[in-house]
Amino acid sequence: MASPLIEIRNLSVVFDTPAGTLHAVNDLSYSVMPGETLGIVGESGSGKSVHVMAMLGLLSSPAARVVSGEVLFRGHDLLRLPERALRDIRGRDIGMVFQDPMSSLNPVLTIGRQIREVLQRHTGMNRPQASARAAELLELVGIPDPAGRLSHYPHEFSGGMRQRVMIAIGLACNPALLIADEATTALDVTMQAQVIDLIRDIRQRLGTTVIWITHDMGVVAELADTIQVMYAGRIMERGPISPVFHDPRSAYTWGLLRCMPGGAPGNGTQRLYQIPGSPPNMVHPPPGDPFAPRNRFATARCHRQVPPLRQVPGGAPGHMVAAWYDLPEILATHPELH
Ligand SMILES: Nc1ncnc2c1ncn2[C@@H]1O[C@H](COP(=O)(O)OP(=O)(O)OP(=O)(O)O)[C@@H](O)[C@H]1O
Ligand SMILES: [Mg+2]
């Protein structure tokens, strides 16, 4: 059995806020295998961005504190590497694409220069080599006239094209791992579909491992091998796409699937459903299952004790859930929910 490319162990992150300590990421553990695409979903505030920022040493202290955990990447614990070594890994071994390319790109520098800088910093290429590679990258992400476009500024590109440029920068040094956080959220549906095709194609050609963070269950279904559903800085459910979509075991996943236009795949023409209530205040997280206050099927134990993430009994290998209740049993006794 191959070993994971990246393994997060017991990661906890807090923010010191005027209202008190905010528990953003809570004892999070998971790993990603080489070549795997992991899709991470969850409502706003579930800890998706904070945990990857923590993994990469990008949280600003002192407000944010990593209180525990290890992030093992190729045998190194990223949380304990000196800043310089971590900076070398970021951008070279781990590429990143974040939302809002307008604020990630420097408006006064040409696209060519911004790509070249990444290449020259990490690979020791000289300027002509870096220019040639930059054009190659723009071509890879489907930008027409790549060599000519190098001398253009960010505002000369459309939103979708800027997002492609960001992906080109993320892929510049052929990273083993690409982490994208809401990389297609700002794009219209057509652009989004194009970027997803692009990532699929790149993954196939280069064997890149991908962590894809999004609000959109549909994007995960199309792109990922594994889905991980997060809530209140924890994993509620995780597993291969098909069993999680067709046989969800967490009431939270089930709620998210019901929110998809048309319902979960195969559910026909269900109307759009909203999970009632809102995520917990993480300064005062609920003592038990964090979703219990919004879960009409929660038991007394759910309100009292945090359920561990464990393999679904009799479920697909790798299908894991954190729940004290048995969702299929509940659904079987509530036909009005179908
Ligand atoms: N700079 C900050 N100071 C205080 N709290 C923060 C800060 N950044 C994030 N948080 C809190 O940390 C928790 C996790 O936030 P995070 O940004 O990871 O959510 P997310 O899942 O990425 O949400 P979204 O889908 O909106 O991007 C939330 O409760 C959020 O309010
Ligand atoms: Mg986020």
mmCIF file of C-alpha atoms and ligand atoms in Angstrom:
data_model
loop_
_atom_site.group_PDB
_atom_site.id
_atom_site.type_symbol
_atom_site.label_atom_id
_atom_site.label_comp_id
_atom_site.label_asym_id
_atom_site.label_seq_id
_atom_site.Cartn_x
_atom_site.Cartn_y
_atom_site.Cartn_z
ATOM 1 C CA MET A 1 0.000 0.000 0.000
ATOM 2 C CA ALA A 2 1.385 3.411 -0.979
ATOM 3 C CA SER A 3 1.802 5.992 1.733
ATOM 4 C CA PRO A 4 -0.083 9.291 1.782
ATOM 5 C CA LEU A 5 1.389 12.337 0.079
ATOM 6 C CA ILE A 6 0.117 14.499 2.903
ATOM 7 C CA GLU A 7 -1.185 13.538 6.295
ATOM 8 C CA ILE A 8 -2.817 15.875 8.787
ATOM 9 C CA ARG A 9 -2.875 14.631 12.354
ATOM 10 C CA ASN A 10 -4.945 16.111 15.181
ATOM 11 C CA LEU A 11 -4.793 19.664 13.867
ATOM 12 C CA SER A 12 -6.468 22.265 16.080
ATOM 13 C CA VAL A 13 -6.478 25.991 15.374
ATOM 14 C CA VAL A 14 -7.952 28.786 17.493
ATOM 15 C CA PHE A 15 -8.329 32.532 17.084
ATOM 16 C CA ASP A 16 -8.072 34.848 20.041
ATOM 17 C CA THR A 17 -10.984 37.219 19.550
ATOM 18 C CA PRO A 18 -12.442 39.971 21.766
ATOM 19 C CA ALA A 19 -15.390 37.627 22.431
ATOM 20 C CA GLY A 20 -13.085 34.797 23.549
ATOM 21 C CA THR A 21 -11.224 31.861 22.039
ATOM 22 C CA LEU A 22 -12.758 30.784 18.732
ATOM 23 C CA HIS A 23 -12.251 27.077 17.971
ATOM 24 C CA ALA A 24 -11.937 27.141 14.181
ATOM 25 C CA VAL A 25 -10.361 23.708 13.551
ATOM 26 C CA ASN A 26 -10.893 20.876 16.006
ATOM 27 C CA ASP A 27 -8.693 17.804 16.147
ATOM 28 C CA LEU A 28 -8.744 17.357 12.375
ATOM 29 C CA SER A 29 -7.032 14.290 10.908
ATOM 30 C CA TYR A 30 -7.027 13.077 7.316
ATOM 31 C CA SER A 31 -4.665 12.089 4.554
ATOM 32 C CA VAL A 32 -4.496 12.282 0.786
ATOM 33 C CA MET A 33 -2.899 9.592 -1.357
ATOM 34 C CA PRO A 34 -0.643 10.373 -4.327
ATOM 35 C CA GLY A 35 -2.766 11.068 -7.410
ATOM 36 C CA GLU A 36 -5.977 11.384 -5.395
ATOM 37 C CA THR A 37 -8.368 14.325 -5.743
ATOM 38 C CA LEU A 38 -9.994 15.184 -2.445
ATOM 39 C CA GLY A 39 -13.031 17.476 -2.529
ATOM 40 C CA ILE A 40 -13.733 19.303 0.731
ATOM 41 C CA VAL A 41 -17.194 20.803 1.250
ATOM 42 C CA GLY A 42 -19.063 22.463 4.066
ATOM 43 C CA GLU A 43 -20.999 25.628 4.802
ATOM 44 C CA SER A 44 -19.309 28.944 5.418
ATOM 45 C CA GLY A 45 -17.225 28.934 8.601
ATOM 46 C CA SER A 46 -16.637 25.168 8.716
ATOM 47 C CA GLY A 47 -12.857 25.556 8.835
ATOM 48 C CA LYS A 48 -12.046 24.710 5.227
ATOM 49 C CA SER A 49 -9.824 27.710 4.570
ATOM 50 C CA VAL A 50 -8.355 28.088 8.033
ATOM 51 C CA HIS A 51 -7.098 24.503 8.153
ATOM 52 C CA VAL A 52 -5.280 24.742 4.803
ATOM 53 C CA MET A 53 -3.839 28.129 5.712
ATOM 54 C CA ALA A 54 -2.599 26.553 8.953
ATOM 55 C CA MET A 55 -1.122 23.594 7.052
ATOM 56 C CA LEU A 56 0.860 25.969 4.861
ATOM 57 C CA GLY A 57 1.955 28.309 7.650
ATOM 58 C CA LEU A 58 -0.064 31.179 6.176
ATOM 59 C CA LEU A 59 -2.174 32.181 9.169
ATOM 60 C CA SER A 60 -1.276 35.488 10.695
ATOM 61 C CA SER A 61 -0.168 35.276 14.274
ATOM 62 C CA PRO A 62 -0.688 36.208 17.051
ATOM 63 C CA ALA A 63 -4.487 36.166 16.524
ATOM 64 C CA ALA A 64 -4.391 32.669 15.023
ATOM 65 C CA ARG A 65 -2.768 29.870 16.974
ATOM 66 C CA VAL A 66 -2.115 26.298 15.929
ATOM 67 C CA VAL A 67 -2.616 24.616 19.282
ATOM 68 C CA SER A 68 -1.861 21.052 18.224
ATOM 69 C CA GLY A 69 -1.163 18.825 15.302
ATOM 70 C CA GLU A 70 1.249 17.633 12.674
ATOM 71 C CA VAL A 71 1.139 18.058 8.910
ATOM 72 C CA LEU A 72 3.362 15.425 7.359
ATOM 73 C CA PHE A 73 4.387 16.081 3.775
ATOM 74 C CA ARG A 74 7.017 13.754 2.342
ATOM 75 C CA GLY A 75 8.234 12.967 5.819
ATOM 76 C CA HIS A 76 8.488 16.588 7.005
ATOM 77 C CA ASP A 77 6.171 18.144 9.543
ATOM 78 C CA LEU A 78 5.286 21.419 7.830
ATOM 79 C CA LEU A 79 4.227 22.938 11.157
ATOM 80 C CA ARG A 80 7.745 22.537 12.503
ATOM 81 C CA LEU A 81 9.803 23.554 9.487
ATOM 82 C CA PRO A 82 11.765 26.796 9.571
ATOM 83 C CA GLU A 83 9.942 29.550 7.648
ATOM 84 C CA ARG A 84 12.478 29.482 4.813
ATOM 85 C CA ALA A 85 12.162 25.771 4.208
ATOM 86 C CA LEU A 86 8.387 26.092 4.253
ATOM 87 C CA ARG A 87 8.526 28.959 1.760
ATOM 88 C CA ASP A 88 10.527 26.707 -0.548
ATOM 89 C CA ILE A 89 7.898 23.991 -0.341
ATOM 90 C CA ARG A 90 5.018 26.414 -0.928
ATOM 91 C CA GLY A 91 4.813 27.241 -4.590
ATOM 92 C CA ARG A 92 7.296 24.546 -5.572
ATOM 93 C CA ASP A 93 6.028 21.253 -4.108
ATOM 94 C CA ILE A 94 2.622 22.540 -3.074
ATOM 95 C CA GLY A 95 0.847 24.856 -5.504
ATOM 96 C CA MET A 96 -2.003 27.027 -4.306
ATOM 97 C CA VAL A 97 -4.946 28.637 -6.045
ATOM 98 C CA PHE A 98 -7.198 30.879 -4.012
ATOM 99 C CA GLN A 99 -10.441 32.675 -4.698
ATOM 100 C CA ASP A 100 -10.367 36.205 -6.065
ATOM 101 C CA PRO A 101 -7.492 36.316 -8.553
ATOM 102 C CA MET A 102 -7.777 40.110 -8.669
ATOM 103 C CA SER A 103 -6.398 40.430 -5.163
ATOM 104 C CA SER A 104 -3.892 37.569 -5.531
ATOM 105 C CA LEU A 105 -2.339 38.983 -8.693
ATOM 106 C CA ASN A 106 -0.285 42.146 -8.539
ATOM 107 C CA PRO A 107 -2.070 44.734 -10.718
ATOM 108 C CA VAL A 108 1.090 46.650 -11.648
ATOM 109 C CA LEU A 109 3.152 43.685 -12.858
ATOM 110 C CA THR A 110 2.672 41.815 -16.117
ATOM 111 C CA ILE A 111 1.378 38.279 -15.973
ATOM 112 C CA GLY A 112 4.629 37.078 -17.538
ATOM 113 C CA ARG A 113 6.716 38.678 -14.819
ATOM 114 C CA GLN A 114 4.528 37.225 -12.061
ATOM 115 C CA ILE A 115 4.861 33.710 -13.426
ATOM 116 C CA ARG A 116 8.596 34.156 -14.075
ATOM 117 C CA GLU A 117 9.184 35.290 -10.504
ATOM 118 C CA VAL A 118 7.718 32.083 -9.132
ATOM 119 C CA LEU A 119 9.834 30.006 -11.505
ATOM 120 C CA GLN A 120 13.052 31.913 -10.872
ATOM 121 C CA ARG A 121 12.588 31.843 -7.115
ATOM 122 C CA HIS A 122 11.971 28.114 -6.946
ATOM 123 C CA THR A 123 13.781 26.512 -9.854
ATOM 124 C CA GLY A 124 16.882 28.557 -10.617
ATOM 125 C CA MET A 125 15.756 29.052 -14.232
ATOM 126 C CA ASN A 126 17.224 32.075 -15.993
ATOM 127 C CA ARG A 127 14.969 34.712 -17.516
ATOM 128 C CA PRO A 128 14.629 33.290 -21.054
ATOM 129 C CA GLN A 129 13.984 29.813 -19.672
ATOM 130 C CA ALA A 130 11.387 31.189 -17.275
ATOM 131 C CA SER A 131 9.691 33.141 -20.078
ATOM 132 C CA ALA A 132 9.493 30.054 -22.240
ATOM 133 C CA ARG A 133 8.073 28.033 -19.375
ATOM 134 C CA ALA A 134 5.581 30.814 -18.536
ATOM 135 C CA ALA A 135 4.242 30.729 -22.094
ATOM 136 C CA GLU A 136 4.036 26.946 -21.896
ATOM 137 C CA LEU A 137 1.992 27.253 -18.693
ATOM 138 C CA LEU A 138 -0.443 29.744 -20.193
ATOM 139 C CA GLU A 139 -0.879 27.349 -23.062
ATOM 140 C CA LEU A 140 -1.453 24.469 -20.645
ATOM 141 C CA VAL A 141 -4.332 26.365 -19.012
ATOM 142 C CA GLY A 142 -5.866 27.188 -22.371
ATOM 143 C CA ILE A 143 -5.001 30.852 -22.842
ATOM 144 C CA PRO A 144 -4.853 31.771 -26.544
ATOM 145 C CA ASP A 145 -1.668 33.432 -27.853
ATOM 146 C CA PRO A 146 0.264 32.545 -24.679
ATOM 147 C CA ALA A 147 3.592 34.144 -25.665
ATOM 148 C CA GLY A 148 1.862 37.397 -26.631
ATOM 149 C CA ARG A 149 -0.171 37.456 -23.417
ATOM 150 C CA LEU A 150 2.894 37.422 -21.160
ATOM 151 C CA SER A 151 3.306 41.188 -21.512
ATOM 152 C CA HIS A 152 -0.295 41.879 -20.476
ATOM 153 C CA TYR A 153 -1.468 43.127 -17.074
ATOM 154 C CA PRO A 154 -4.096 41.366 -14.909
ATOM 155 C CA HIS A 155 -6.855 43.882 -15.792
ATOM 156 C CA GLU A 156 -6.457 42.945 -19.465
ATOM 157 C CA PHE A 157 -7.752 39.450 -18.721
ATOM 158 C CA SER A 158 -11.368 38.429 -18.072
ATOM 159 C CA GLY A 159 -12.286 36.943 -14.676
ATOM 160 C CA GLY A 160 -12.171 33.411 -16.052
ATOM 161 C CA MET A 161 -8.835 34.001 -17.744
ATOM 162 C CA ARG A 162 -7.375 35.468 -14.555
ATOM 163 C CA GLN A 163 -8.435 32.346 -12.713
ATOM 164 C CA ARG A 164 -6.610 30.313 -15.356
ATOM 165 C CA VAL A 165 -3.531 32.458 -14.815
ATOM 166 C CA MET A 166 -3.758 31.711 -11.091
ATOM 167 C CA ILE A 167 -3.927 28.014 -11.870
ATOM 168 C CA ALA A 168 -0.912 28.401 -14.176
ATOM 169 C CA ILE A 169 1.000 30.001 -11.284
ATOM 170 C CA GLY A 170 -0.170 27.245 -8.936
ATOM 171 C CA LEU A 171 1.144 24.654 -11.390
ATOM 172 C CA ALA A 172 4.296 26.558 -12.394
ATOM 173 C CA CYS A 173 6.816 24.314 -10.662
ATOM 174 C CA ASN A 174 4.950 21.075 -11.319
ATOM 175 C CA PRO A 175 3.825 20.690 -7.718
ATOM 176 C CA ALA A 176 3.064 17.253 -6.337
ATOM 177 C CA LEU A 177 0.060 18.760 -4.548
ATOM 178 C CA LEU A 178 -2.312 21.464 -5.757
ATOM 179 C CA ILE A 179 -4.576 23.087 -3.169
ATOM 180 C CA ALA A 180 -7.458 25.134 -4.568
ATOM 181 C CA ASP A 181 -9.772 27.083 -2.270
ATOM 182 C CA GLU A 182 -13.015 28.247 -3.921
ATOM 183 C CA ALA A 183 -11.097 28.594 -7.180
ATOM 184 C CA THR A 184 -14.208 28.550 -9.340
ATOM 185 C CA THR A 185 -16.730 30.193 -7.013
ATOM 186 C CA ALA A 186 -16.512 33.620 -8.645
ATOM 187 C CA LEU A 187 -16.881 32.214 -12.165
ATOM 188 C CA ASP A 188 -20.036 31.721 -14.194
ATOM 189 C CA VAL A 189 -21.208 28.191 -14.866
ATOM 190 C CA THR A 190 -19.536 27.896 -18.274
ATOM 191 C CA MET A 191 -16.176 29.147 -17.017
ATOM 192 C CA GLN A 192 -16.491 26.896 -14.009
ATOM 193 C CA ALA A 193 -17.034 23.874 -16.236
ATOM 194 C CA GLN A 194 -13.990 24.822 -18.302
ATOM 195 C CA VAL A 195 -11.756 25.135 -15.245
ATOM 196 C CA ILE A 196 -12.976 21.779 -13.949
ATOM 197 C CA ASP A 197 -12.180 20.150 -17.288
ATOM 198 C CA LEU A 198 -8.795 21.798 -17.178
ATOM 199 C CA ILE A 199 -8.002 20.436 -13.712
ATOM 200 C CA ARG A 200 -9.131 16.964 -14.748
ATOM 201 C CA ASP A 201 -6.910 17.099 -17.792
ATOM 202 C CA ILE A 202 -3.889 18.386 -15.868
ATOM 203 C CA ARG A 203 -4.324 15.792 -13.174
ATOM 204 C CA GLN A 204 -4.391 13.085 -15.781
ATOM 205 C CA ARG A 205 -1.383 14.422 -17.659
ATOM 206 C CA LEU A 206 0.805 15.328 -14.683
ATOM 207 C CA GLY A 207 -0.498 12.995 -11.968
ATOM 208 C CA THR A 208 -1.020 15.943 -9.626
ATOM 209 C CA THR A 209 -2.649 15.273 -6.253
ATOM 210 C CA VAL A 210 -5.426 17.790 -5.612
ATOM 211 C CA ILE A 211 -7.262 19.186 -2.592
ATOM 212 C CA TRP A 212 -10.277 21.069 -3.968
ATOM 213 C CA ILE A 213 -12.248 23.202 -1.520
ATOM 214 C CA THR A 214 -15.709 24.378 -2.535
ATOM 215 C CA HIS A 215 -19.263 25.095 -1.380
ATOM 216 C CA ASP A 216 -20.528 23.229 -4.390
ATOM 217 C CA MET A 217 -21.382 19.545 -4.031
ATOM 218 C CA GLY A 218 -21.870 19.357 -7.816
ATOM 219 C CA VAL A 219 -18.262 20.378 -8.451
ATOM 220 C CA VAL A 220 -17.043 17.754 -6.010
ATOM 221 C CA ALA A 221 -19.151 15.080 -7.684
ATOM 222 C CA GLU A 222 -17.568 15.907 -11.024
ATOM 223 C CA LEU A 223 -13.996 16.341 -9.974
ATOM 224 C CA ALA A 224 -13.104 14.409 -6.850
ATOM 225 C CA ASP A 225 -12.357 10.789 -6.008
ATOM 226 C CA THR A 226 -13.036 11.359 -2.330
ATOM 227 C CA ILE A 227 -15.381 13.784 -0.623
ATOM 228 C CA GLN A 228 -14.855 15.167 2.844
ATOM 229 C CA VAL A 229 -17.712 17.014 4.514
ATOM 230 C CA MET A 230 -16.674 19.494 7.184
ATOM 231 C CA TYR A 231 -18.665 21.266 9.858
ATOM 232 C CA ALA A 232 -17.512 23.311 12.843
ATOM 233 C CA GLY A 233 -13.864 22.522 12.116
ATOM 234 C CA ARG A 234 -14.451 18.760 12.096
ATOM 235 C CA ILE A 235 -15.014 16.008 9.531
ATOM 236 C CA MET A 236 -18.629 14.847 9.601
ATOM 237 C CA GLU A 237 -18.353 12.324 6.793
ATOM 238 C CA ARG A 238 -15.783 11.215 4.272
ATOM 239 C CA GLY A 239 -15.467 8.579 1.608
ATOM 240 C CA PRO A 240 -15.473 7.698 -2.088
ATOM 241 C CA ILE A 241 -17.934 9.862 -4.034
ATOM 242 C CA SER A 242 -20.529 7.242 -4.897
ATOM 243 C CA PRO A 243 -21.343 5.830 -1.435
ATOM 244 C CA VAL A 244 -21.352 9.268 0.194
ATOM 245 C CA PHE A 245 -23.709 10.718 -2.435
ATOM 246 C CA HIS A 246 -26.005 7.720 -2.665
ATOM 247 C CA ASP A 247 -25.879 6.433 0.881
ATOM 248 C CA PRO A 248 -24.982 9.376 3.148
ATOM 249 C CA ARG A 249 -24.665 8.556 6.825
ATOM 250 C CA SER A 250 -24.396 12.033 8.335
ATOM 251 C CA ALA A 251 -27.547 14.124 8.661
ATOM 252 C CA TYR A 252 -25.408 17.099 7.658
ATOM 253 C CA THR A 253 -24.268 15.503 4.387
ATOM 254 C CA TRP A 254 -27.842 14.478 3.733
ATOM 255 C CA GLY A 255 -28.937 18.092 4.247
ATOM 256 C CA LEU A 256 -26.244 19.401 1.889
ATOM 257 C CA LEU A 257 -27.262 16.893 -0.765
ATOM 258 C CA ARG A 258 -30.873 17.998 -0.440
ATOM 259 C CA CYS A 259 -29.670 21.578 -1.041
ATOM 260 C CA MET A 260 -28.330 20.651 -4.471
ATOM 261 C CA PRO A 261 -30.528 21.897 -7.296
ATOM 262 C CA GLY A 262 -32.492 18.847 -8.350
ATOM 263 C CA GLY A 263 -31.565 17.094 -5.105
ATOM 264 C CA ALA A 264 -28.894 14.449 -4.795
ATOM 265 C CA PRO A 265 -27.964 12.754 -8.076
ATOM 266 C CA GLY A 266 -30.699 10.288 -8.871
ATOM 267 C CA ASN A 267 -33.293 12.062 -6.741
ATOM 268 C CA GLY A 268 -35.148 13.509 -9.674
ATOM 269 C CA THR A 269 -36.825 16.859 -9.397
ATOM 270 C CA GLN A 270 -36.642 17.728 -5.740
ATOM 271 C CA ARG A 271 -37.135 21.371 -4.841
ATOM 272 C CA LEU A 272 -34.239 23.286 -3.322
ATOM 273 C CA TYR A 273 -34.025 22.661 0.393
ATOM 274 C CA GLN A 274 -32.223 24.719 3.008
ATOM 275 C CA ILE A 275 -30.722 23.215 6.123
ATOM 276 C CA PRO A 276 -32.680 24.950 8.896
ATOM 277 C CA GLY A 277 -30.695 26.973 11.433
ATOM 278 C CA SER A 278 -27.155 28.239 11.188
ATOM 279 C CA PRO A 279 -23.667 26.990 12.098
ATOM 280 C CA PRO A 280 -22.671 27.220 15.768
ATOM 281 C CA ASN A 281 -20.806 30.085 17.345
ATOM 282 C CA MET A 282 -17.347 28.563 17.639
ATOM 283 C CA VAL A 283 -16.477 30.679 20.671
ATOM 284 C CA HIS A 284 -19.018 28.524 22.499
ATOM 285 C CA PRO A 285 -19.159 25.304 20.457
ATOM 286 C CA PRO A 286 -21.855 22.802 21.415
ATOM 287 C CA PRO A 287 -20.490 20.081 23.709
ATOM 288 C CA GLY A 288 -21.496 17.092 21.565
ATOM 289 C CA ASP A 289 -22.024 16.534 17.857
ATOM 290 C CA PRO A 290 -21.733 20.094 16.521
ATOM 291 C CA PHE A 291 -24.631 19.546 14.106
ATOM 292 C CA ALA A 292 -26.965 18.248 16.846
ATOM 293 C CA PRO A 293 -28.656 21.626 17.500
ATOM 294 C CA ARG A 294 -29.810 21.675 13.846
ATOM 295 C CA ASN A 295 -30.526 17.985 13.538
ATOM 296 C CA ARG A 296 -34.123 17.067 14.284
ATOM 297 C CA PHE A 297 -33.068 13.441 14.686
ATOM 298 C CA ALA A 298 -30.350 14.116 17.250
ATOM 299 C CA THR A 299 -30.390 11.851 20.302
ATOM 300 C CA ALA A 300 -29.520 12.789 23.891
ATOM 301 C CA ARG A 301 -26.064 11.357 23.314
ATOM 302 C CA CYS A 302 -25.552 13.582 20.227
ATOM 303 C CA HIS A 303 -26.076 16.640 22.426
ATOM 304 C CA ARG A 304 -23.630 15.381 25.042
ATOM 305 C CA GLN A 305 -20.682 13.674 23.405
ATOM 306 C CA VAL A 306 -18.639 14.307 20.250
ATOM 307 C CA PRO A 307 -18.940 11.246 17.980
ATOM 308 C CA PRO A 308 -15.629 9.890 16.660
ATOM 309 C CA LEU A 309 -15.080 9.544 12.906
ATOM 310 C CA ARG A 310 -15.231 5.827 12.162
ATOM 311 C CA GLN A 311 -15.741 3.404 9.309
ATOM 312 C CA VAL A 312 -19.427 2.940 8.382
ATOM 313 C CA PRO A 313 -20.255 -0.619 9.535
ATOM 314 C CA GLY A 314 -20.771 -2.717 6.440
ATOM 315 C CA GLY A 315 -20.168 0.369 4.264
ATOM 316 C CA ALA A 316 -17.783 0.931 1.364
ATOM 317 C CA PRO A 317 -14.100 0.856 2.353
ATOM 318 C CA GLY A 318 -13.048 4.323 3.443
ATOM 319 C CA HIS A 319 -16.633 5.513 3.991
ATOM 320 C CA MET A 320 -16.419 7.133 7.403
ATOM 321 C CA VAL A 321 -18.934 9.023 9.484
ATOM 322 C CA ALA A 322 -19.031 10.858 12.792
ATOM 323 C CA ALA A 323 -22.543 10.214 14.095
ATOM 324 C CA TRP A 324 -24.175 8.432 17.018
ATOM 325 C CA TYR A 325 -27.447 7.886 15.121
ATOM 326 C CA ASP A 326 -28.142 5.515 12.221
ATOM 327 C CA LEU A 327 -29.291 7.684 9.314
ATOM 328 C CA PRO A 328 -30.607 4.899 7.024
ATOM 329 C CA GLU A 329 -32.730 3.628 9.906
ATOM 330 C CA ILE A 330 -34.122 7.121 10.538
ATOM 331 C CA LEU A 331 -34.888 7.658 6.857
ATOM 332 C CA ALA A 332 -36.574 4.257 6.641
ATOM 333 C CA THR A 333 -38.979 5.257 9.411
ATOM 334 C CA HIS A 334 -39.719 8.710 7.903
ATOM 335 C CA PRO A 335 -41.060 8.107 4.410
ATOM 336 C CA GLU A 336 -42.243 11.743 4.233
ATOM 337 C CA LEU A 337 -38.573 12.748 3.889
ATOM 338 C CA HIS A 338 -38.085 11.057 0.527
HETATM 339 N N1 LIG B 1 -9.040 36.147 11.075
HETATM 340 C C1 LIG B 1 -9.971 35.539 11.792
HETATM 341 N N2 LIG B 1 -10.269 35.941 13.050
HETATM 342 C C2 LIG B 1 -11.200 35.319 13.787
HETATM 343 N N3 LIG B 1 -11.897 34.259 13.365
HETATM 344 C C3 LIG B 1 -11.665 33.808 12.133
HETATM 345 C C4 LIG B 1 -10.689 34.420 11.273
HETATM 346 N N4 LIG B 1 -10.677 33.745 10.095
HETATM 347 C C5 LIG B 1 -11.583 32.764 10.216
HETATM 348 N N5 LIG B 1 -12.179 32.789 11.431
HETATM 349 C C6 LIG B 1 -13.214 31.851 11.933
HETATM 350 O O1 LIG B 1 -12.714 30.542 11.791
HETATM 351 C C7 LIG B 1 -13.780 29.656 11.452
HETATM 352 C C8 LIG B 1 -13.421 28.897 10.189
HETATM 353 O O2 LIG B 1 -13.371 29.814 9.108
HETATM 354 P P1 LIG B 1 -12.959 29.410 7.626
HETATM 355 O O3 LIG B 1 -12.567 30.660 6.942
HETATM 356 O O4 LIG B 1 -11.982 28.305 7.656
HETATM 357 O O5 LIG B 1 -14.332 28.864 7.037
HETATM 358 P P2 LIG B 1 -14.576 28.296 5.578
HETATM 359 O O6 LIG B 1 -15.087 26.913 5.764
HETATM 360 O O7 LIG B 1 -13.396 28.488 4.719
HETATM 361 O O8 LIG B 1 -15.792 29.223 5.103
HETATM 362 P P3 LIG B 1 -16.095 29.850 3.655
HETATM 363 O O9 LIG B 1 -16.848 28.769 2.959
HETATM 364 O O10 LIG B 1 -16.951 31.023 3.968
HETATM 365 O O11 LIG B 1 -14.820 30.212 2.990
HETATM 366 C C9 LIG B 1 -15.029 30.512 11.341
HETATM 367 O O12 LIG B 1 -15.737 30.425 12.550
HETATM 368 C C10 LIG B 1 -14.474 31.903 11.122
HETATM 369 O O13 LIG B 1 -15.371 32.869 11.617
HETATM 370 MG MG MG B 2 -13.038 29.639 2.997
#
